[in-house]
Coordinates of C-alpha atoms and ligand atoms in Angstrom, one line a residue:
X1 CA 9.3 1.3 14.2
X2 CA 10.4 -1.9 12.5
X3 CA 7.6 -3.2 10.5
X4 CA 6.5 -6.0 8.2
X5 CA 3.4 -4.8 6.5
X6 CA 0.6 -6.8 4.8
X7 CA -1.6 -4.8 2.4
X8 CA -4.8 -6.7 1.6
X9 CA -6.3 -6.2 -1.9
X10 CA -5.3 -6.3 -5.5
X11 CA -5.9 -3.0 -7.2
X12 CA -4.2 0.3 -8.0
X13 CA -5.1 1.6 -4.5
X14 CA -3.3 -1.3 -2.9
X15 CA -0.2 -0.9 -5.2
X16 CA 0.0 2.8 -4.1
X17 CA -0.4 1.8 -0.4
X18 CA 2.3 -0.9 -0.8
X19 CA 4.6 1.7 -2.5
X20 CA 4.0 4.4 0.1
X21 CA 4.6 1.9 3.0
X22 CA 7.7 0.6 1.3
X23 CA 9.1 4.1 1.3
X24 CA 8.3 4.7 4.9
X25 CA 11.3 4.7 7.2
X26 CA 11.5 1.7 9.4
X27 CA 9.6 -0.7 7.1
X28 CA 11.4 -3.9 6.3
X29 CA 9.1 -5.8 4.0
X30 CA 5.7 -5.2 2.4
X31 CA 3.5 -8.1 1.4
X32 CA 0.4 -7.6 -0.8
X33 CA -2.3 -10.3 -0.9
X34 CA -3.6 -11.3 -3.3
X35 CA -1.9 -8.4 -5.2
X36 CA -1.4 -8.4 -8.9
X37 CA 1.4 -9.2 -11.4
X38 CA 2.4 -5.5 -11.8
X39 CA 3.2 -5.0 -8.1
X40 CA 6.6 -6.6 -8.2
X41 CA 8.0 -4.3 -10.8
X42 CA 10.0 -1.6 -9.0
X43 CA 8.5 1.9 -8.7
X44 CA 10.8 4.7 -7.6
X45 CA 12.0 5.6 -4.1
X46 CA 11.2 2.4 -2.3
X47 CA 13.4 1.4 0.6
X48 CA 11.7 -1.9 1.5
X49 CA 10.9 -4.8 -0.8
X50 CA 7.4 -5.5 -2.1
X51 CA 6.2 -9.1 -2.6
X52 CA 2.9 -10.7 -3.6
X53 CA 1.3 -13.6 -1.7
X54 CA -1.5 -15.5 -3.4
X55 CA -4.1 -15.5 -0.6
X56 CA -7.6 -14.6 -1.7
X57 CA -9.1 -11.4 -0.1
X58 CA -12.0 -13.4 1.5
X59 CA -9.7 -16.1 3.0
X60 CA -9.5 -15.0 6.6
X61 CA -7.7 -18.1 7.8
X62 CA -5.2 -17.8 4.9
X63 CA -4.5 -14.2 5.8
X64 CA -4.0 -15.1 9.4
X65 CA -1.5 -17.8 8.5
X66 CA 0.3 -15.4 6.2
X67 CA 0.6 -12.8 9.0
X68 CA 2.0 -15.5 11.3
X69 CA 4.5 -16.9 8.7
X70 CA 5.8 -13.4 7.7
X71 CA 5.8 -11.9 11.2
X72 CA 3.5 -9.1 10.1
X73 CA 3.3 -6.2 12.5
X74 CA 0.7 -4.1 10.6
X75 CA -2.2 -5.1 8.3
X76 CA -3.7 -2.5 6.0
X77 CA -7.0 -3.6 4.4
X78 CA -7.8 -1.9 1.1
X79 CA -11.2 -2.9 -0.2
X80 CA -14.7 -2.4 1.4
X81 CA -15.9 -6.0 0.9
X82 CA -13.5 -7.7 3.4
X83 CA -14.0 -4.8 5.8
X84 CA -17.8 -5.2 5.7
X85 CA -17.4 -9.0 6.1
X86 CA -15.4 -8.5 9.4
X87 CA -11.9 -9.3 8.3
X88 CA -10.4 -6.6 10.5
X89 CA -12.4 -7.9 13.5
X90 CA -11.1 -11.5 12.8
X91 CA -7.5 -10.4 12.6
X92 CA -7.7 -8.1 15.6
X93 CA -9.2 -11.0 17.5
X94 CA -6.0 -12.9 16.9
X95 CA -3.9 -10.0 18.3
X96 CA -2.9 -8.3 15.0
X97 CA -2.6 -4.6 14.6
X98 CA -5.0 -3.6 11.8
X99 CA -5.7 -0.4 9.9
X100 CA -9.3 -0.7 8.7
X101 CA -12.7 -0.5 10.5
X102 CA -14.5 -3.6 11.9
X103 CA -17.8 -4.7 10.4
X104 CA -19.7 -2.3 12.6
X105 CA -17.9 0.8 11.4
X106 CA -17.8 -0.5 7.8
X107 CA -21.6 0.0 7.7
X108 CA -20.8 3.6 6.9
X109 CA -20.3 2.3 3.4
X110 CA -22.0 -1.1 3.4
X111 CA -25.4 0.4 4.3
X112 CA -26.5 3.7 2.9
X113 CA -29.6 3.7 5.1
X114 CA -27.4 3.2 8.2
X115 CA -25.1 6.0 7.1
X116 CA -28.0 8.3 6.4
X117 CA -29.4 7.7 9.9
X118 CA -26.0 8.3 11.5
X119 CA -25.6 11.6 9.6
X120 CA -29.1 12.7 10.6
X121 CA -28.4 11.8 14.2
X122 CA -25.0 13.6 14.2
X123 CA -26.4 16.7 12.5
X124 CA -24.1 16.3 9.5
X125 CA -25.2 18.1 6.3
X126 CA -26.4 15.4 3.8
X127 CA -28.9 15.3 0.9
X128 CA -32.4 14.9 2.3
X129 CA -33.3 11.2 1.9
X130 CA -35.9 8.5 2.6
X131 CA -35.3 4.8 3.2
X132 CA -37.8 2.5 1.4
X133 CA -38.1 -1.3 1.7
X134 CA -40.6 -2.1 -1.1
X135 CA -41.3 -1.1 -4.7
X136 CA -44.7 0.3 -3.8
X137 CA -43.3 2.5 -1.0
X138 CA -40.6 3.8 -3.4
X139 CA -43.1 4.6 -6.2
X140 CA -45.6 6.2 -3.9
X141 CA -42.8 8.5 -2.5
X142 CA -41.7 9.4 -6.1
X143 CA -45.3 10.2 -7.1
X144 CA -46.0 12.1 -3.9
X145 CA -42.9 14.3 -4.3
X146 CA -43.4 14.5 -8.1
X147 CA -39.7 14.8 -8.9
X148 CA -37.0 12.3 -9.9
X149 CA -34.9 11.5 -6.9
X150 CA -31.5 9.9 -6.9
X151 CA -32.0 6.1 -6.4
X152 CA -29.4 4.2 -4.3
X153 CA -29.2 0.5 -3.4
X154 CA -28.6 0.3 0.3
X155 CA -25.7 -2.2 0.2
X156 CA -22.4 -2.7 -1.6
X157 CA -23.0 -2.9 -5.3
X158 CA -19.5 -2.4 -6.8
X159 CA -20.2 1.2 -7.7
X160 CA -23.3 0.3 -9.8
X161 CA -26.0 0.8 -7.3
X162 CA -26.7 4.6 -7.8
X163 CA -28.9 6.1 -10.5
X164 CA -29.0 9.9 -10.8
X165 CA -32.3 10.1 -12.5
X166 CA -33.1 12.9 -14.9
X167 CA -36.8 11.9 -15.3
X168 CA -39.5 10.2 -13.3
X169 CA -39.3 7.3 -15.8
X170 CA -35.6 6.8 -15.1
X171 CA -36.2 6.9 -11.3
X172 CA -39.0 4.4 -11.6
X173 CA -37.0 2.1 -13.8
X174 CA -34.1 2.2 -11.2
X175 CA -36.6 1.3 -8.5
X176 CA -38.0 -1.6 -10.6
X177 CA -34.5 -2.8 -11.4
X178 CA -33.4 -2.9 -7.7
X179 CA -36.6 -4.6 -6.5
X180 CA -36.3 -7.1 -9.4
X181 CA -33.0 -8.2 -7.8
X182 CA -30.4 -6.5 -9.9
X183 CA -28.2 -5.9 -6.9
X184 CA -29.1 -9.0 -4.9
X185 CA -29.5 -8.4 -1.2
X186 CA -27.8 -5.0 -1.6
X187 CA -31.0 -3.7 -3.3
X188 CA -33.5 -5.1 -0.8
X189 CA -33.8 -1.6 0.6
X190 CA -33.1 1.7 -1.1
X191 CA -32.3 5.2 -0.2
X192 CA -34.1 7.8 -2.3
X193 CA -32.4 11.1 -2.1
X194 CA -32.7 14.7 -3.3
X195 CA -30.4 15.5 -6.2
X196 CA -27.7 18.1 -5.3
X197 CA -26.0 20.5 -7.7
X198 CA -22.3 21.6 -7.5
X199 CA -18.8 20.3 -7.8
X200 CA -18.0 17.0 -6.2
X201 CA -15.0 16.4 -4.0
X202 CA -13.5 13.5 -2.0
X203 CA -12.0 14.2 1.4
X204 CA -10.4 11.3 3.3
X205 CA -9.6 11.2 7.0
X206 CA -7.3 8.8 8.8
X207 CA -8.9 7.9 12.1
X208 CA -7.7 6.2 15.3
X209 CA -11.2 5.7 16.9
X210 CA -11.2 9.1 18.7
X211 CA -9.2 11.5 16.6
X212 CA -8.6 12.0 12.9
X213 CA -6.4 13.8 10.4
X214 CA -7.6 15.0 7.0
X215 CA -5.7 14.3 3.8
X216 CA -5.7 17.0 1.1
X217 CA -9.0 17.2 -0.9
X218 CA -9.1 15.3 -4.2
X219 CA -11.4 15.4 -7.2
X220 CA -12.3 12.1 -9.0
X221 CA -13.7 11.8 -12.5
X222 CA -16.3 9.1 -12.4
X223 CA -17.7 9.0 -15.9
X224 CA -16.1 7.1 -18.8
X225 CA -16.5 9.8 -21.4
X226 CA -14.7 13.1 -22.2
X227 CA -16.5 16.1 -20.7
X228 CA -17.8 13.9 -17.8
X229 CA -20.3 12.1 -20.0
X230 CA -21.4 8.4 -20.3
X231 CA -21.7 5.7 -17.7
X232 CA -20.2 5.8 -14.2
X233 CA -16.9 3.9 -13.6
X234 CA -14.8 3.2 -10.5
X235 CA -12.9 6.4 -11.4
X236 CA -10.9 7.4 -14.5
X237 CA -8.5 9.9 -12.9
X238 CA -8.1 12.4 -10.1
X239 CA -6.2 15.4 -9.0
X240 CA -5.2 16.8 -5.7
X241 CA -5.2 19.2 -3.9
X242 CA -8.4 20.9 -5.1
X243 CA -7.6 24.6 -5.6
X244 CA -11.1 25.9 -4.8
X245 CA -11.0 24.4 -1.3
X246 CA -8.9 26.4 1.1
X247 CA -7.7 25.5 4.6
X248 CA -10.7 27.2 6.1
X249 CA -13.1 25.1 4.1
X250 CA -11.2 21.9 5.2
X251 CA -11.4 23.0 8.8
X252 CA -15.1 23.5 8.4
X253 CA -15.5 20.0 7.1
X254 CA -13.4 18.7 9.9
X255 CA -15.7 20.3 12.5
X256 CA -19.1 20.0 10.8
X257 CA -18.7 16.5 9.1
X258 CA -15.9 14.3 10.2
X259 CA -15.7 14.9 14.0
X260 CA -19.5 14.6 14.5
X261 CA -19.7 11.3 12.5
X262 CA -16.7 9.9 14.4
X263 CA -18.4 11.0 17.7
X264 CA -21.7 9.4 16.7
X265 CA -20.0 6.1 16.0
X266 CA -18.2 6.3 19.3
X267 CA -21.6 6.8 21.0
X268 CA -22.6 3.5 19.5
X269 CA -19.5 1.8 20.8
X270 CA -17.8 1.7 17.5
X271 CA -14.0 2.0 17.6
X272 CA -13.3 3.2 14.0
X273 CA -9.7 2.8 13.1
X274 CA -9.3 3.4 9.4
X275 CA -10.3 5.8 6.6
X276 CA -13.5 7.8 6.6
X277 CA -13.9 8.9 3.0
X278 CA -16.6 11.6 2.5
X279 CA -17.9 12.1 -1.0
X280 CA -19.4 15.6 -0.9
X281 CA -21.1 18.1 -3.2
X282 CA -20.2 21.7 -2.7
X283 CA -23.7 23.2 -2.8
X284 CA -24.7 26.9 -2.4
X285 CA -25.3 26.2 1.3
X286 CA -22.0 24.4 1.9
X287 CA -20.4 21.0 1.6
X288 CA -23.1 18.2 1.7
X289 CA -22.3 14.5 2.1
X290 CA -23.6 12.2 -0.6
X291 CA -21.7 9.1 0.5
X292 CA -19.2 7.7 2.9
X293 CA -16.7 5.0 2.1
X294 CA -14.8 3.0 4.7
X295 CA -11.6 2.8 2.7
X296 CA -9.2 4.9 0.6
X297 CA -10.7 5.9 -2.8
X298 CA -9.4 4.4 -6.0
X299 CA -7.9 6.4 -7.8
X300 CA -7.8 9.1 -5.1
X301 CA -5.4 7.0 -3.1
X302 CA -2.9 6.7 -6.0
X303 CA -3.2 10.5 -6.5
X304 CA -2.8 11.4 -2.8
X305 CA -0.1 9.2 -1.5
X306 CA 2.8 10.4 -3.7
X307 CA 1.9 13.9 -2.7
X308 CA 2.3 13.3 1.0
X309 CA 5.6 13.9 2.8
X310 CA 6.1 11.9 6.0
X311 CA 6.0 8.3 7.3
X312 CA 2.7 6.9 6.1
X313 CA 3.3 3.5 7.6
X314 CA 3.9 5.1 11.0
X315 CA 0.7 7.1 10.8
X316 CA -1.4 4.0 9.7
X317 CA 0.1 2.0 12.5
X318 CA -0.7 4.8 15.0
X319 CA -4.3 4.8 13.8
X320 CA -4.5 1.1 14.2
X321 CA -3.1 1.3 17.7
X322 CA -5.5 4.2 18.7
X323 CA -2.5 6.6 19.1
X324 CA -2.8 9.1 16.3
X325 CA -1.8 12.0 18.7
X326 CA 1.7 10.4 19.0
X327 CA 2.1 9.9 15.2
X328 CA 4.5 12.0 13.0
X329 CA 2.6 14.5 10.9
X330 CA 1.9 14.0 7.2
X331 CA 2.4 17.1 5.1
X332 CA 2.3 18.2 1.6
X333 CA 5.0 20.4 0.1
X334 CA 3.7 24.0 -0.3
X335 CA 2.9 24.3 -4.0
X336 CA 2.8 20.7 -5.0
X337 CA 0.2 19.2 -7.3
X338 CA -0.6 15.6 -8.1
X339 CA -2.4 14.3 -11.2
X340 CA -3.6 10.7 -11.8
X341 CA -4.8 9.3 -15.1
X342 CA -6.3 5.8 -15.4
X343 CA -5.9 3.6 -18.4
X344 CA -8.8 1.1 -18.8
X345 CA -9.5 -1.8 -21.1
X346 CA -11.6 -1.3 -24.3
X347 CA -15.3 -1.6 -23.4
X348 CA -14.9 -0.6 -19.7
X349 CA -17.2 -0.2 -17.7
X350 CA -18.9 -2.9 -19.7
X351 CA -17.5 -6.3 -20.5
X352 CA -13.8 -6.4 -21.4
X353 CA -11.3 -8.7 -23.1
X354 CA -8.5 -9.9 -20.9
X355 CA -5.0 -11.1 -22.1
X356 CA -3.6 -8.2 -24.1
X357 CA 0.2 -7.9 -23.6
X358 CA 1.4 -4.7 -22.0
X359 CA 4.7 -3.1 -22.9
X360 CA 6.4 -0.2 -21.2
X361 CA 9.0 1.8 -23.2
X362 CA 9.7 4.3 -20.4
X363 CA 11.3 4.0 -17.0
X364 CA 10.8 5.1 -13.5
X365 CA 11.4 8.7 -12.5
X366 CA 10.9 10.8 -9.4
X367 CA 8.2 12.9 -11.1
X368 CA 5.9 10.0 -12.1
X369 CA 4.7 6.7 -10.9
X370 CA 2.9 3.7 -12.4
X371 CA 0.4 1.8 -10.2
X372 CA -1.0 -1.4 -11.7
X373 CA -4.6 -2.7 -11.1
X374 CA -6.2 -5.2 -13.6
X375 CA -3.1 -7.0 -14.7
X376 CA -1.6 -10.5 -14.5
X377 CA 1.8 -11.9 -15.2
X378 CA 2.0 -15.1 -17.3
X379 CA 4.2 -18.1 -16.6
X380 CA 6.8 -16.6 -19.0
X381 CA 6.8 -13.3 -17.2
X382 CA 4.8 -11.2 -19.6
X383 CA 2.4 -8.6 -18.1
X384 CA -1.1 -8.8 -19.6
X385 CA -4.4 -6.9 -19.1
X386 CA -6.8 -8.7 -16.7
X387 CA -9.6 -6.4 -15.8
X388 CA -11.4 -3.1 -16.4
X389 CA -9.1 -0.5 -15.0
X390 CA -5.6 -1.6 -16.0
X391 CA -3.2 0.9 -14.4
X392 CA -2.8 4.5 -13.4
X393 CA 0.0 6.9 -13.9
X394 CA 0.6 9.7 -11.4
X395 CA 2.5 12.9 -12.1
X396 CA 3.8 15.4 -9.6
X397 CA 4.6 19.0 -10.4
X398 CA 4.8 22.5 -9.0
X399 CA 1.4 23.2 -10.6
X400 CA -1.4 21.2 -12.1
X401 CA -0.2 21.6 -15.7
X402 CA 3.2 20.2 -14.9
X403 CA 1.6 17.4 -12.9
X404 CA -0.7 16.4 -15.8
X405 CA 2.1 16.7 -18.3
X406 CA 4.1 14.2 -16.3
X407 CA 1.1 11.8 -15.8
X408 CA 0.1 11.8 -19.5
X409 CA 3.7 11.6 -20.8
X410 CA 4.4 8.6 -18.6
X411 CA 1.1 7.0 -19.8
X412 CA 2.1 7.5 -23.5
X413 CA 5.0 5.1 -22.9
X414 CA 2.7 2.2 -21.9
X415 CA 1.0 0.3 -24.6
X416 CA -1.6 -2.4 -25.0
X417 CA -4.4 -3.1 -27.5
X418 CA -7.6 -1.2 -26.6
X419 CA -6.0 1.2 -24.2
X420 CA -8.8 3.6 -23.1
X421 CA -7.9 6.9 -21.5
X422 CA -9.7 10.2 -20.9
X423 CA -7.6 13.0 -22.3
X424 CA -9.4 15.7 -20.2
X425 CA -8.8 14.6 -16.6
X426 CA -8.4 17.8 -14.5
X427 CA -10.0 20.0 -17.2
X428 CA -11.4 22.1 -14.3
X429 CA -7.9 23.0 -13.2
X430 CA -5.6 22.8 -16.3
X431 CA -4.7 25.8 -18.3
X432 CA -3.5 23.9 -21.3
Ligands
AMP1 P1 -21.9 6.7 -5.2 O1 -22.0 5.3 -5.8 O2 -22.6 6.8 -3.9 O3 -20.5 7.1 -5.3 O4 -22.7 7.7 -6.2 C1 -22.3 7.7 -7.6 C2 -22.3 9.1 -8.1 O5 -23.7 9.6 -8.1 C3 -21.6 10.2 -7.2 O6 -20.3 10.2 -7.4 C4 -22.3 11.4 -7.6 O7 -21.7 11.9 -8.8 C5 -23.7 11.0 -7.9 N1 -24.6 11.2 -6.8 C6 -24.9 10.5 -5.7 N2 -25.8 11.1 -4.9 C7 -26.1 12.2 -5.5 C8 -27.0 13.3 -5.1 N3 -27.7 13.3 -4.0 N4 -27.1 14.4 -5.9 C9 -26.3 14.4 -7.1 N5 -25.5 13.4 -7.5 C10 -25.4 12.4 -6.7
LIG2 N1 -13.1 6.8 -6.7 C1 -14.3 6.6 -6.0 C2 -14.2 5.5 -5.0 O1 -13.2 5.0 -4.7 O2 -15.3 5.2 -4.5

């Protein structure tokens, strides 16, 4: 394969995708649009160059022109919003090879009601849930059942649409908030769902429409505070693989969750070429789905890709072409562990102050990587904070302790005012 790749998006996930594609044999050039100011600084082990093009994520015509100008042979779409808006369909309609589902498949993430119905139809284990379209209907259901359900806005709400209520008053307040318009059209209908107990894991599959391959399981840390407390964030760190999920457990997920969902989509005529991300709770009765995403997780992607051995670009291209069976395999070295720690801005997930200069007193090494997210580069070349999650470091090791040592030690070399980091990422699997 000789490829010029375009990665669409601007976060840490897209930096990791660009980095992994740039290391893949046969790749000549990786463009990222709109990218960010940290993506040009060299990470380790890349064979192809990475460059940023300033085309906005929602600018379909601009993306098409970029593909034509740069002779792009594979487009990889990172975020959910352009997928749900049909960017993959547009680009495919112009003959491009695209990794990422069309708007039909992206409903898996863009409508929780649609996903719930699909899971029910496919017999996939998921938290029992109800779709409601009015405040009255929601409140009646809560009162009839007499327990605080998890309240979820149906549509895309930038990770803010879910309330895991502890009390009836919290559940009612979440219902009121959604029907008062807090999530715009995304909150016009809700899914109310039973609360599940158990550890949460993320498992991602790469799909070519008919077939799929699972990546190693990862665990994300969604809360801002130490000990998994405080408000939910996009994700403050992750680790992979998850030691309490063995090969047998993954094979069960493959059979009982991923293949039935893919088959149910095929039955509806949906040709799903991209990532199916299952967020699951490992309950006493087995893994149970609480959400699907139609994209790589962030920061799961940063954590997983450095762990993988093999030609990622070739596998993504094979998925995009519907030819996964002919793709090289992606493996992980026997005892390898990967740890990812996110550094956020002060105040995140609330309002943050942009413009703090970032300095890095360390250097690239084969055991650690830096993936930039909310940053910009000024006209004079200085890197500055420009968002909530600023960057993530990833450490690799023979075990989790070594991997976390690498990630935290690399993070200690990067400085900016208000740097906000959880010191306990991976507490479930670290011995020190
Ligand atoms: P989501 O925005 O769908 O990722 O949900 C945010 C978080 O809410 C998840 O990561 C879970 O920690 C939690 N959550 C969602 N649904 C449930 C559920 N049915 N039971 C318990 N926790 C849940
Ligand atoms: N890290 C969670 C997500 O990407 O949705």
